[in-house]
């Protein structure tokens, strides 16, 4: 008994001493990574979180039209707007007209009810001279103010936190009473784009695997001198600008391009029926596969390099034909490389943007091109954030599936 | 030598780069049921020979016969030769039992016979309970046993082993040597074994082919190889060996006299000398040197000075200065009344003419 007690005390002391001894080295290690942690926090974590927040929060309307927001929150969205509501609206409109932010408010409401932008701006020009009762005078300026749908759109826009953008990203619509319904048929685009994005990324991954596997095998089995040369050829595209590579594909694939010229020359097709190899899905697939191929080859190569030739030899000596030896013994050992390469290519592909924008045409563009559109053209950052958030959730979900069936720890990048 | 050997190398040559011959004109027969070891320093061509036999390297010239059938154009998987690799080459993504079942599976054997044979093979190497483990969960010695079992499970006529014990520590290596030897004896399978460890070769083999520079220097049973080496390389490579160089002054009826640089005359057995006046290397095993011999009992007797004594338990390793050489080793056995020597002491040593072999 005494011995046990002593051991316990000793153990505790030992742990304590060990902790003390380890503390300094841990602190030193931590100090070494502090700069990069701060950098990541400022340049990665915070921007992403704030951007994701934009997908669910929007105070464009509520911050500029506080009085209207208040009365709208009490309104049941069906009954006729009261004089009090009109008065609040007019008061707010006067303020936003004066500080020149009426355009932003108009744009915001316009998203929920298209065609209301001019209603706001033209009303704004005459708002200074308006007299009560506003319930009569405001429709006097523009008759549309009597339309209850305008009010419903304003009520939807006035919510500070809203699932509306995520709903829109999934081709759903948030109605003024808070329920979510499917978007009108002709306005459903995001789900189509999302499926197309997944489909293109998936196909690019498959093509990269089919093309990259033999090259990686060759790299891993050739003598060092020739394999180094081949490795440089694999890496060469990395040293060329992505823009240059994509434009090179345009020169190659366009209807008056090299490939079509050759096909015409060899009589595969004639001048009138040149193939459209670019500005469609095929163009995106070809160019993206080319650009992402090294991401597949390199992890595969590093895994294959670590497989000693004696495994295949052993399989053959045990009576396996070349194919059986490859399929049963070699290929299973390259799964970590396949997993790493596939995940890498897929994740890079799903957010790909420049190449589809340049060679994708109508049917070859991807969700990132739409996000870019909302960021730079329609300036609907909230929807862009929601689309980005959906994309991230999809990727995380696929990652989770991968982990379930293959195992992340089975992945080997180098 | 029998008329139908299991394996016959006939004038086999091998070159990797077209300039240097790694194997030069190899002629070698492996008899059915024998344990033949290819022994030699690294780069001597022994592993290349094994790889040619397994089918992983083509012979540049000559023909290899297996059961009297030329196999140069037979791919490895159709040769039916079991092989144990240096790093075991157990398939890491399969369990031990799956590894063993693999050769049976590709031979399309039924499931019940497969599991039967796997069980028997595992029992043979005393790993009956390890079938469900992965190779990575086994120790080096256990992996080695699995590799041996896998090479034997499909009943090949011939098993090749390429330095299979190289990665094990000394005790385990010795234990495995006995086990492989016993498996060979029990199964009667023919084994061609490659190693650079001469004690391993001596322990296990029926015959040893000593390779150097792409040529078989001597092919003989272990005792013959040790006691009657045919050239200086074999004498030096197998066991410990004292060397004396000199010129042949007399040659008669299998015996000769060699005059060393110091002018001393040494009586030796002529093994590989052709005529008087030739240079010769005399080879003498350290344990055949007698300290303080009875006058007349041995033909050679010389004065020597003791330089160093190393106590090794069963014998005392003594370095002496003799006939102008300072690296002459004598093993003084630790017997009941052995000679007690002191460093710096002058002592008489001698040996039989029979024990001193005059080589090339």
XYZ file of C-alpha atoms in Angstrom:
774
model
C 0.000 0.000 0.000
C 2.712 2.467 0.979
C 4.487 1.784 -2.237
C 1.431 2.611 -4.317
C 0.977 5.931 -2.494
C 4.573 6.859 -3.052
C 4.254 5.989 -6.713
C 1.195 8.198 -7.058
C 2.900 11.160 -5.430
C 5.894 10.552 -7.608
C 3.710 10.364 -10.692
C 2.083 13.681 -9.932
C 5.443 15.277 -9.267
C 6.763 13.819 -12.455
C 3.855 15.139 -14.516
C 4.282 18.547 -12.930
C 7.985 18.646 -13.599
C 7.505 17.402 -17.113
C 4.867 20.082 -17.701
C 7.217 22.745 -16.423
C 10.019 21.488 -18.605
C 7.777 21.300 -21.637
C 6.236 24.726 -21.089
C 9.239 26.698 -22.258
C 9.709 24.702 -25.431
C 5.988 24.876 -26.154
C 6.012 28.618 -25.634
C 8.946 28.971 -27.998
C 7.198 26.870 -30.615
C 4.053 28.933 -30.225
C 5.935 32.214 -30.572
C 7.335 30.947 -33.868
C 3.880 30.443 -35.341
C 2.330 33.627 -33.914
C 3.095 35.741 -37.016
C 1.477 33.300 -39.387
C -1.483 32.804 -37.049
C -2.064 36.557 -36.913
C -1.695 36.793 -40.665
C -4.218 34.016 -41.212
C -6.599 35.525 -38.705
C -6.522 38.934 -40.366
C -6.388 37.840 -43.967
C -8.403 34.665 -43.907
C -10.568 33.915 -40.893
C -12.004 37.365 -40.218
C -12.755 38.257 -43.879
C -14.406 34.904 -44.465
C -16.510 35.085 -41.318
C -17.626 38.650 -41.993
C -18.396 37.776 -45.591
C -20.388 34.723 -44.568
C -22.271 36.950 -42.140
C -23.262 39.151 -45.064
C -25.119 36.179 -46.462
C -27.614 36.318 -43.622
C -27.543 39.906 -42.469
C -28.514 42.980 -44.435
C -29.121 46.365 -42.843
C -29.301 48.387 -46.069
C -32.947 49.078 -45.482
C -33.281 48.888 -41.708
C -30.404 51.257 -40.942
C -31.546 53.928 -43.394
C -35.287 53.663 -42.902
C -35.595 53.130 -39.118
C -39.128 54.535 -38.706
C -40.544 52.518 -41.606
C -38.752 49.419 -40.324
C -40.437 49.849 -36.950
C -43.981 50.214 -38.323
C -43.448 47.429 -40.874
C -42.421 45.021 -38.127
C -45.816 45.497 -36.517
C -47.715 45.222 -39.794
C -49.366 41.861 -40.614
C -48.498 42.113 -44.341
C -52.097 41.636 -45.496
C -54.162 44.543 -44.236
C -54.115 47.897 -45.997
C -51.211 50.173 -44.937
C -52.313 52.790 -42.436
C -51.746 56.549 -42.425
C -49.180 56.067 -39.661
C -47.184 53.727 -41.916
C -47.337 56.210 -44.781
C -46.139 58.988 -42.455
C -43.161 56.926 -41.287
C -42.270 56.099 -44.884
C -42.427 59.721 -45.955
C -40.289 60.841 -43.011
C -37.640 58.225 -43.849
C -37.764 59.002 -47.552
C -37.091 62.681 -46.823
C -33.967 61.738 -44.838
C -32.558 59.306 -47.418
C -33.335 61.785 -50.201
C -31.408 64.469 -48.327
C -28.353 62.289 -47.594
C -28.444 60.808 -51.124
C -28.788 57.150 -50.082
C -32.213 56.633 -51.575
C -30.640 54.764 -54.501
C -29.297 52.058 -52.192
C -32.645 51.642 -50.485
C -34.364 51.478 -53.867
C -31.940 48.836 -55.128
C -32.520 46.786 -52.022
C -36.320 46.773 -52.367
C -35.996 46.246 -56.105
C -34.359 42.857 -55.413
C -37.524 41.619 -53.740
C -39.908 43.283 -56.144
C -38.358 44.079 -59.509
C -39.505 47.359 -61.028
C -39.675 49.366 -57.810
C -36.361 51.180 -58.232
C -37.818 54.038 -60.267
C -40.757 54.250 -57.849
C -38.355 55.285 -55.096
C -36.160 57.563 -57.134
C -38.965 59.466 -58.828
C -40.904 59.789 -55.558
C -37.715 61.080 -53.953
C -37.559 64.020 -56.361
C -40.964 65.264 -55.201
C -40.896 64.207 -51.550
C -39.945 67.646 -50.215
C -43.253 69.221 -51.275
C -45.553 66.468 -50.039
C -48.429 67.311 -47.675
C -50.423 65.103 -45.256
C -52.539 63.035 -45.271
C -49.855 60.935 -46.845
C -52.174 58.040 -47.494
C -53.618 60.123 -50.310
C -50.709 62.321 -51.322
C -48.052 59.610 -51.724
C -50.091 57.562 -54.222
C -50.717 60.966 -55.760
C -47.068 61.093 -56.767
C -46.928 57.466 -57.828
C -50.018 55.332 -57.895
C -47.933 52.218 -57.262
C -47.622 53.062 -53.553
C -51.106 51.615 -53.163
C -49.833 48.242 -54.352
C -49.623 46.026 -51.271
C -46.820 43.989 -52.852
C -44.531 47.031 -52.663
C -45.167 47.175 -48.951
C -44.633 43.464 -48.612
C -41.319 43.799 -50.440
C -40.319 46.594 -48.063
C -41.245 44.452 -45.083
C -39.046 41.635 -46.399
C -36.215 44.070 -47.070
C -36.474 45.582 -43.612
C -35.443 42.410 -41.820
C -31.903 42.791 -40.552
C -31.182 39.072 -40.342
C -32.703 37.181 -43.186
C -32.482 33.678 -44.640
C -33.528 35.325 -47.902
C -30.125 35.272 -49.593
C -29.414 31.672 -48.752
C -32.908 30.892 -49.990
C -32.153 32.769 -53.201
C -28.874 30.878 -53.552
C -30.915 27.678 -53.501
C -33.535 29.030 -55.955
C -36.029 29.628 -53.143
C -37.852 32.805 -52.257
C -38.667 34.375 -48.945
C -42.196 35.744 -48.910
C -43.265 38.754 -46.835
C -45.010 36.541 -44.299
C -41.723 34.732 -43.609
C -42.443 31.452 -45.407
C -40.106 30.063 -48.046
C -41.352 28.955 -51.460
C -39.671 27.901 -54.674
C -38.521 30.648 -56.999
C -40.523 31.287 -60.184
C -39.594 28.842 -62.908
C -37.823 31.372 -65.122
C -35.699 32.690 -62.264
C -34.306 29.336 -61.100
C -30.612 29.441 -62.091
C -28.478 28.732 -59.068
C -29.252 25.065 -58.599
C -28.594 24.422 -62.288
C -25.298 26.253 -61.949
C -24.419 24.382 -58.785
C -25.075 20.979 -60.376
C -23.113 22.034 -63.437
C -20.232 23.155 -61.230
C -20.219 19.835 -59.385
C -20.497 17.929 -62.639
C -17.616 19.807 -64.297
C -15.416 19.475 -61.194
C -16.179 15.777 -60.996
C -15.430 15.193 -64.675
C -12.221 17.237 -64.479
C -11.144 15.128 -61.494
C -11.834 11.910 -63.383
C -9.994 13.122 -66.500
C -7.032 14.270 -64.413
C -6.890 10.866 -62.740
C -7.095 8.981 -66.039
C -4.426 11.145 -67.656
C -2.266 11.652 -64.578
C -2.031 8.096 -63.284
C 0.092 6.696 -66.140
C 2.337 9.765 -66.124
C 2.861 9.503 -62.368
C 3.625 5.806 -62.767
C 6.152 6.556 -65.477
C 7.714 9.271 -63.318
C 8.037 6.895 -60.387
C 9.526 4.008 -62.342
C 11.831 5.697 -64.872
C 15.513 6.096 -64.044
C 16.228 9.316 -62.160
C 17.671 11.241 -65.102
C 14.755 10.793 -67.448
C 12.191 11.083 -64.665
C 13.639 14.453 -63.631
C 13.228 15.732 -67.171
C 9.662 14.465 -67.248
C 8.971 16.070 -63.882
C 10.131 19.416 -65.258
C 7.729 18.973 -68.171
C 4.937 18.276 -65.699
C 5.800 21.362 -63.673
C 6.360 23.606 -66.688
C 2.699 24.694 -66.874
C 2.988 25.837 -63.253
C 5.539 28.414 -64.333
C 3.289 29.826 -67.023
C 0.516 32.280 -66.242
C -2.905 30.727 -66.073
C -4.153 33.454 -68.398
C -1.537 32.575 -70.998
C -2.398 28.897 -70.800
C -6.103 29.552 -71.139
C -5.632 31.888 -74.085
C -3.381 29.297 -75.678
C -6.317 26.905 -75.530
C -8.478 29.493 -77.206
C -5.948 29.687 -80.032
C -5.912 25.922 -80.244
C -9.598 25.157 -80.036
C -11.513 28.038 -81.584
C -13.344 27.359 -84.814
C -10.509 28.891 -86.867
C -7.944 27.414 -84.483
C -5.181 24.848 -84.842
C -7.208 21.760 -83.983
C -10.068 22.565 -86.306
C -7.627 23.516 -89.093
C -5.948 20.140 -88.756
C -9.283 18.322 -88.728
C -10.292 20.128 -91.906
C -6.875 19.474 -93.462
C -7.125 15.742 -92.803
C -10.675 15.672 -94.046
C -12.295 14.706 -90.746
C -14.681 17.590 -91.199
C -15.122 20.247 -93.859
C -14.817 23.985 -93.667
C -18.507 24.561 -93.187
C -18.953 22.240 -90.189
C -16.035 23.045 -87.968
C -16.428 21.665 -84.438
C -17.200 24.063 -81.624
C -14.605 22.952 -79.126
C -14.571 26.083 -77.048
C -16.969 28.578 -75.475
C -18.966 25.635 -74.183
C -18.698 22.947 -71.507
C -16.192 20.979 -73.563
C -13.840 23.958 -73.668
C -14.039 24.388 -69.900
C -13.380 20.677 -69.373
C -10.353 20.577 -71.692
C -8.714 23.729 -70.367
C -9.368 22.949 -66.701
C -8.126 19.382 -66.997
C -4.913 20.670 -68.510
C -4.416 23.297 -65.847
C -5.211 21.047 -62.885
C -3.305 17.980 -64.095
C -0.146 18.696 -62.018
C -2.268 18.755 -58.854
C -3.140 15.144 -59.558
C 0.258 13.999 -60.792
C 2.356 15.299 -57.910
C 0.615 13.531 -54.984
C 0.304 10.363 -57.051
C 3.980 10.537 -57.929
C 5.092 10.996 -54.342
C 3.002 8.024 -53.210
C 4.138 5.804 -56.082
C 7.749 6.746 -55.454
C 7.410 5.182 -52.019
C 6.176 1.808 -53.277
C 9.182 -0.497 -53.665
C 9.232 -2.516 -56.907
C 9.535 -5.684 -54.854
C 5.766 -5.688 -54.135
C 4.863 -6.148 -57.779
C 7.726 -8.587 -58.191
C 6.490 -10.571 -55.215
C 2.993 -10.650 -56.685
C 4.355 -11.919 -59.995
C 6.521 -14.548 -58.347
C 3.404 -15.726 -56.537
C 1.731 -16.299 -59.885
C -0.123 -13.062 -60.572
C -0.239 -11.845 -64.166
C 0.875 -8.286 -64.885
C -2.691 -7.040 -64.699
C -3.518 -8.885 -61.468
C -0.287 -7.713 -59.874
C -1.136 -4.141 -60.811
C -4.776 -4.273 -59.842
C -4.524 -6.275 -56.651
C -1.174 -5.155 -55.290
C -0.007 -1.893 -56.861
C -3.221 0.062 -57.304
C -4.524 -0.397 -53.724
C -1.298 1.051 -52.430
C -1.744 4.178 -54.538
C -5.155 4.964 -53.013
C -3.725 7.572 -50.623
C -2.275 9.382 -53.636
C -5.492 9.061 -55.627
C -7.439 10.435 -52.663
C -5.112 13.361 -52.144
C -4.948 14.198 -55.839
C -8.695 13.870 -56.348
C -9.559 16.031 -53.342
C -7.019 18.634 -54.387
C -8.219 18.798 -57.989
C -11.880 18.711 -57.025
C -11.629 21.486 -54.459
C -9.576 23.721 -56.723
C -11.929 22.971 -59.617
C -15.142 23.695 -57.745
C -14.064 27.287 -57.122
C -12.480 27.753 -60.536
C -13.184 31.044 -62.159
C -10.788 32.544 -64.728
C -10.774 29.622 -67.143
C -14.562 29.055 -67.271
C -15.009 32.802 -67.630
C -12.703 32.891 -70.656
C -13.557 29.642 -72.430
C -16.857 28.612 -70.897
C -19.235 30.619 -73.044
C -22.884 30.186 -72.001
C -23.078 26.582 -70.861
C -19.535 26.236 -69.520
C -19.561 28.829 -66.755
C -19.595 27.849 -63.134
C -21.009 29.091 -59.845
C -17.896 31.171 -59.130
C -18.555 33.182 -62.282
C -22.007 34.036 -60.937
C -20.530 34.954 -57.575
C -18.108 37.232 -59.387
C -21.004 38.712 -61.307
C -22.827 39.585 -58.100
C -19.646 40.981 -56.585
C -18.695 43.254 -59.459
C -21.749 43.918 -61.603
C -25.018 43.644 -59.694
C -23.237 44.563 -56.440
C -25.416 42.104 -54.546
C -22.708 41.085 -52.098
C -25.180 39.423 -49.809
C -26.246 36.970 -52.474
C -22.608 36.436 -53.459
C -21.840 35.642 -49.823
C -24.766 33.239 -49.630
C -23.691 31.475 -52.825
C -20.146 31.230 -51.462
C -21.509 29.854 -48.199
C -23.550 27.203 -50.007
C -20.484 26.257 -52.045
C -18.449 25.925 -48.870
C -21.093 23.757 -47.220
C -21.218 21.496 -50.279
C -17.435 21.115 -50.258
C -17.371 20.387 -46.526
C -20.118 17.835 -47.004
C -18.189 16.071 -49.778
C -15.093 16.179 -47.628
C -17.057 14.518 -44.831
C -18.289 11.826 -47.240
C -14.707 11.249 -48.344
C -13.612 10.928 -44.747
C -16.391 8.419 -44.061
C -15.564 6.167 -46.990
C -11.861 6.595 -47.625
C -10.537 8.261 -44.494
C -8.708 11.570 -44.381
C -5.722 10.073 -42.570
C -5.373 7.766 -45.556
C -4.539 10.781 -47.690
C -0.941 11.501 -48.546
C 0.152 14.742 -50.130
C 3.850 14.095 -50.210
C 26.056 -34.399 -60.428
C 22.844 -35.963 -61.629
C 21.684 -35.859 -65.210
C 18.492 -33.916 -64.635
C 19.108 -30.998 -62.337
C 16.163 -28.808 -61.305
C 17.898 -25.656 -62.461
C 20.679 -25.349 -64.944
C 22.501 -22.152 -65.833
C 24.242 -22.680 -69.162
C 26.843 -20.125 -70.258
C 24.754 -17.355 -68.770
C 26.037 -13.824 -69.109
C 24.439 -10.628 -67.912
C 25.223 -7.024 -68.592
C 23.094 -4.043 -67.591
C 24.860 -1.366 -69.603
C 26.330 -3.325 -72.502
C 29.865 -2.658 -71.295
C 30.450 -4.474 -68.046
C 29.544 -8.110 -67.534
C 27.974 -8.516 -64.112
C 27.745 -12.284 -64.585
C 30.445 -13.903 -66.693
C 29.741 -17.245 -68.285
C 27.873 -18.897 -65.430
C 27.461 -22.652 -65.475
C 25.664 -23.963 -62.442
C 23.367 -26.862 -61.679
C 20.965 -26.890 -58.767
C 19.916 -30.406 -57.796
C 16.398 -31.310 -56.694
C 15.896 -30.907 -52.986
C 19.148 -29.182 -52.258
C 19.807 -25.979 -50.375
C 22.211 -24.032 -52.503
C 23.579 -20.714 -51.354
C 25.027 -18.059 -53.589
C 27.545 -16.329 -51.391
C 29.639 -13.348 -52.258
C 30.402 -9.714 -51.524
C 28.006 -7.061 -52.812
C 28.347 -6.499 -56.529
C 29.561 -10.026 -57.159
C 26.567 -10.921 -59.331
C 24.783 -13.277 -56.962
C 21.541 -11.300 -56.694
C 21.542 -10.773 -60.463
C 21.679 -14.539 -60.911
C 18.719 -14.933 -58.581
C 16.742 -12.243 -60.419
C 17.449 -13.958 -63.742
C 16.218 -17.210 -62.295
C 13.073 -15.547 -60.939
C 12.506 -13.885 -64.299
C 12.836 -10.244 -63.266
C 16.002 -9.750 -65.283
C 16.582 -11.252 -68.717
C 19.835 -13.078 -69.355
C 21.976 -11.243 -71.900
C 23.397 -14.468 -73.242
C 22.997 -18.150 -72.471
C 20.064 -20.157 -71.282
C 18.508 -21.057 -67.947
C 16.652 -24.348 -67.663
C 14.044 -25.208 -65.068
C 13.110 -28.877 -65.072
C 15.013 -29.121 -68.370
C 12.761 -26.522 -69.939
C 14.381 -23.277 -71.161
C 12.726 -20.438 -69.261
C 14.319 -17.334 -70.751
C 11.051 -16.419 -72.419
C 8.743 -17.559 -69.624
C 7.350 -14.586 -67.650
C 7.911 -14.656 -63.866
C 4.330 -15.511 -62.967
C 4.404 -18.646 -65.087
C 7.626 -20.023 -63.638
C 6.035 -21.238 -60.413
C 8.993 -20.213 -58.314
C 8.414 -18.998 -54.753
C 10.461 -16.043 -53.644
C 11.309 -14.411 -50.327
C 12.444 -10.818 -50.679
C 14.947 -8.849 -48.711
C 12.324 -6.454 -47.317
C 9.725 -9.274 -47.140
C 7.421 -7.487 -49.653
C 4.312 -8.461 -47.704
C 1.341 -6.620 -49.188
C 0.565 -3.950 -46.597
C -3.105 -3.590 -47.526
C -3.871 -7.269 -46.959
C -3.971 -9.277 -43.768
C -1.498 -12.074 -43.178
C -4.059 -14.659 -44.255
C -4.923 -12.674 -47.383
C -1.235 -12.417 -48.203
C -0.924 -16.167 -47.976
C -4.112 -16.778 -49.888
C -2.996 -14.523 -52.745
C -0.945 -17.111 -54.686
C -3.733 -19.658 -54.204
C -6.358 -17.193 -55.320
C -4.571 -16.350 -58.577
C -4.340 -20.098 -59.142
C -8.124 -20.220 -58.821
C -8.090 -22.630 -55.927
C -11.370 -23.239 -54.096
C -12.076 -21.241 -50.953
C -12.048 -24.225 -48.628
C -8.742 -25.533 -49.940
C -7.335 -22.047 -49.747
C -8.163 -21.567 -46.080
C -6.918 -25.078 -45.389
C -3.555 -24.430 -46.931
C -3.218 -20.987 -45.390
C -3.828 -22.486 -41.984
C -1.265 -25.222 -42.559
C 1.321 -22.738 -43.801
C 0.757 -20.453 -40.818
C 1.058 -23.376 -38.418
C 4.296 -24.367 -40.104
C 5.853 -21.032 -39.162
C 4.142 -20.996 -35.740
C 1.919 -18.036 -36.553
C -1.432 -19.830 -36.439
C -3.170 -17.032 -34.527
C -1.888 -14.163 -36.618
C -3.973 -14.622 -39.756
C -6.092 -11.529 -39.192
C -3.242 -9.159 -38.448
C -1.785 -6.709 -40.899
C 1.898 -7.080 -41.740
C 2.637 -3.733 -40.079
C 1.382 -5.149 -36.767
C 3.985 -7.904 -36.781
C 7.586 -7.830 -35.628
C 10.415 -8.219 -38.112
C 10.863 -11.887 -37.318
C 7.156 -12.600 -37.658
C 7.015 -10.768 -40.984
C 9.934 -12.877 -42.119
C 8.065 -16.056 -41.236
C 4.987 -14.890 -43.092
C 7.143 -14.165 -46.139
C 8.593 -17.672 -45.983
C 5.136 -19.196 -45.533
C 3.793 -17.203 -48.473
C 6.604 -18.371 -50.738
C 5.878 -21.989 -49.809
C 2.095 -22.043 -49.575
C 1.532 -22.896 -53.248
C 3.973 -25.832 -53.134
C 6.586 -24.542 -55.571
C 9.413 -26.861 -56.622
C 11.873 -24.079 -56.065
C 12.088 -21.255 -53.557
C 14.436 -18.318 -53.951
C 15.519 -16.268 -50.991
C 17.244 -12.933 -51.458
C 19.105 -12.069 -48.254
C 15.913 -12.659 -46.287
C 17.488 -12.295 -42.864
C 19.448 -9.111 -43.520
C 17.133 -6.861 -41.516
C 16.968 -9.003 -38.372
C 19.156 -8.708 -35.291
C 21.803 -11.313 -34.592
C 19.902 -13.650 -32.250
C 16.766 -13.664 -34.331
C 18.812 -14.185 -37.461
C 20.430 -17.295 -36.031
C 17.088 -18.639 -34.868
C 15.552 -18.055 -38.290
C 18.500 -19.754 -39.974
C 17.678 -22.943 -38.112
C 13.986 -22.597 -38.810
C 14.462 -22.144 -42.538
C 16.902 -25.052 -42.538
C 14.354 -27.263 -40.791
C 11.537 -26.197 -43.099
C 13.758 -27.091 -46.015
C 14.557 -30.477 -44.532
C 10.927 -31.240 -43.704
C 9.430 -30.166 -47.022
C 12.230 -31.320 -49.278
C 11.810 -28.181 -51.368
C 14.745 -26.884 -53.379
C 16.090 -23.588 -52.081
C 18.412 -21.135 -53.755
C 19.548 -18.684 -51.145
C 21.521 -15.484 -51.620
C 23.559 -13.956 -48.842
C 26.774 -12.123 -48.160
C 27.030 -13.594 -44.661
C 29.375 -16.558 -44.740
C 28.297 -17.990 -41.375
C 24.694 -17.973 -42.574
C 25.778 -19.830 -45.691
C 27.776 -22.369 -43.701
C 24.895 -22.982 -41.285
C 22.161 -23.607 -43.808
C 23.501 -24.883 -47.091
C 24.085 -28.224 -48.711
C 26.293 -26.514 -51.221
C 27.651 -23.012 -51.505
C 28.583 -21.195 -54.686
C 31.086 -18.487 -53.825
C 30.688 -15.572 -56.231
C 33.221 -12.904 -56.940
C 33.412 -10.532 -59.866
C 30.662 -12.333 -61.758
C 32.331 -15.720 -61.582
C 31.686 -18.715 -59.348
C 34.995 -19.102 -57.541
C 34.157 -22.430 -55.976
C 31.064 -24.564 -55.657
C 31.229 -27.067 -52.839
C 29.771 -28.261 -49.575
C 30.424 -25.982 -46.580
C 33.120 -28.191 -45.022
C 35.004 -28.580 -48.289
C 34.797 -24.881 -48.874
C 36.214 -24.126 -45.476
C 38.830 -26.776 -45.295
C 39.870 -27.011 -48.907
C 39.420 -23.596 -50.513
C 40.604 -23.598 -54.098
C 41.772 -20.035 -54.352
C 42.830 -17.119 -52.230
C 39.484 -15.357 -52.549
C 37.520 -18.289 -51.205
C 40.009 -18.855 -48.421
C 39.767 -15.230 -47.433
C 36.016 -14.939 -47.769
C 35.052 -18.095 -45.895
C 36.199 -17.976 -42.321
C 39.300 -16.370 -40.960
C 42.528 -16.905 -42.787
C 46.236 -16.128 -42.449
C 47.978 -15.205 -45.661
C 51.650 -15.605 -46.517
C 53.055 -14.763 -49.921
C 56.062 -16.316 -51.551
C 57.607 -18.065 -54.533
C 57.351 -21.772 -55.219
C 60.811 -23.328 -55.095
C 59.913 -26.988 -55.172
C 56.830 -28.823 -56.397
C 56.376 -32.545 -56.040
C 53.441 -34.939 -55.780
C 50.900 -32.468 -54.525
C 53.180 -30.810 -52.035
C 55.427 -27.821 -52.441
C 57.910 -25.576 -50.745
C 57.327 -21.825 -50.797
C 59.999 -19.298 -50.017
C 58.647 -16.195 -48.323
C 60.034 -12.664 -48.593
C 61.960 -13.191 -45.363
C 63.685 -16.206 -46.860
C 61.924 -18.779 -44.744
C 60.893 -22.060 -46.375
C 57.306 -23.120 -45.777
C 56.095 -26.620 -46.574
C 52.603 -26.563 -47.988
C 49.992 -28.566 -49.856
C 49.981 -27.583 -53.538
C 46.387 -26.755 -54.447
C 46.512 -24.144 -57.120
C 50.188 -23.824 -58.138
C 51.341 -24.925 -61.536
C 55.096 -24.743 -61.687
C 58.223 -23.868 -59.810
C 58.894 -20.128 -59.805
C 55.207 -19.138 -59.555
C 53.978 -16.655 -57.004
C 51.696 -18.238 -54.470
C 49.488 -17.217 -51.553
C 49.626 -19.574 -48.635
C 46.419 -19.939 -46.686
C 46.382 -21.137 -43.102
C 43.417 -21.247 -40.732
C 44.137 -19.613 -37.334
C 42.864 -22.642 -35.412
C 45.299 -24.951 -37.223
C 48.339 -23.148 -35.844
C 49.827 -24.960 -32.873
C 51.600 -23.077 -30.114
C 54.717 -24.732 -28.774
C 54.481 -27.909 -30.848
C 56.408 -31.083 -30.079
C 59.555 -31.145 -32.237
C 58.932 -33.350 -35.267
C 55.174 -33.316 -34.931
C 54.754 -30.623 -37.559
C 56.685 -29.809 -40.729
C 56.689 -26.055 -40.194
C 58.078 -24.462 -37.053
C 58.929 -20.790 -36.625
C 59.774 -18.315 -33.909
C 57.138 -15.655 -33.334
C 56.535 -12.706 -31.032
C 53.187 -12.250 -29.294
C 51.750 -8.802 -30.086
C 48.203 -8.837 -28.749
C 45.895 -11.114 -26.772
C 42.118 -10.875 -26.934
C 40.141 -13.040 -24.544
C 37.007 -14.326 -26.304
C 35.818 -16.973 -23.864
C 36.030 -20.155 -25.889
C 39.360 -19.181 -27.347
C 42.047 -16.583 -26.998
C 42.674 -14.685 -30.142
C 46.363 -14.028 -30.399
C 48.053 -11.732 -32.861
C 51.685 -12.597 -33.480
C 54.526 -11.293 -35.604
C 55.646 -14.084 -37.889
C 57.707 -14.258 -41.072
C 57.613 -10.494 -41.569
C 53.867 -10.138 -41.036
C 52.269 -8.534 -38.031
C 48.689 -9.594 -38.703
C 49.151 -13.316 -38.186
C 46.310 -14.667 -36.046
C 46.413 -17.746 -33.877
C 43.391 -19.084 -32.040
C 44.502 -20.636 -28.779
C 41.635 -22.822 -27.549
C 40.522 -22.335 -23.968
C 41.148 -25.979 -23.086
C 42.187 -27.507 -19.781
C 45.901 -27.129 -20.315
C 46.231 -24.453 -22.953
C 49.306 -22.352 -23.342
C 49.394 -19.164 -21.313
C 50.973 -16.450 -23.364
C 51.999 -12.922 -22.468
C 52.315 -9.942 -24.755
C 55.901 -9.418 -25.952
C 56.844 -13.011 -25.273
C 58.672 -15.010 -27.932
C 57.097 -18.339 -28.714
C 57.432 -21.206 -31.174
C 54.489 -21.854 -33.460
C 54.049 -24.531 -36.081
C 51.616 -26.213 -38.412
C 51.184 -29.288 -40.555
C 52.107 -29.181 -44.206
C 48.606 -30.535 -44.882
C 46.916 -27.505 -43.239
C 48.818 -24.904 -45.198
C 47.378 -24.562 -48.684
C 49.369 -23.032 -51.490
C 46.885 -21.120 -53.661
C 47.148 -18.845 -56.682
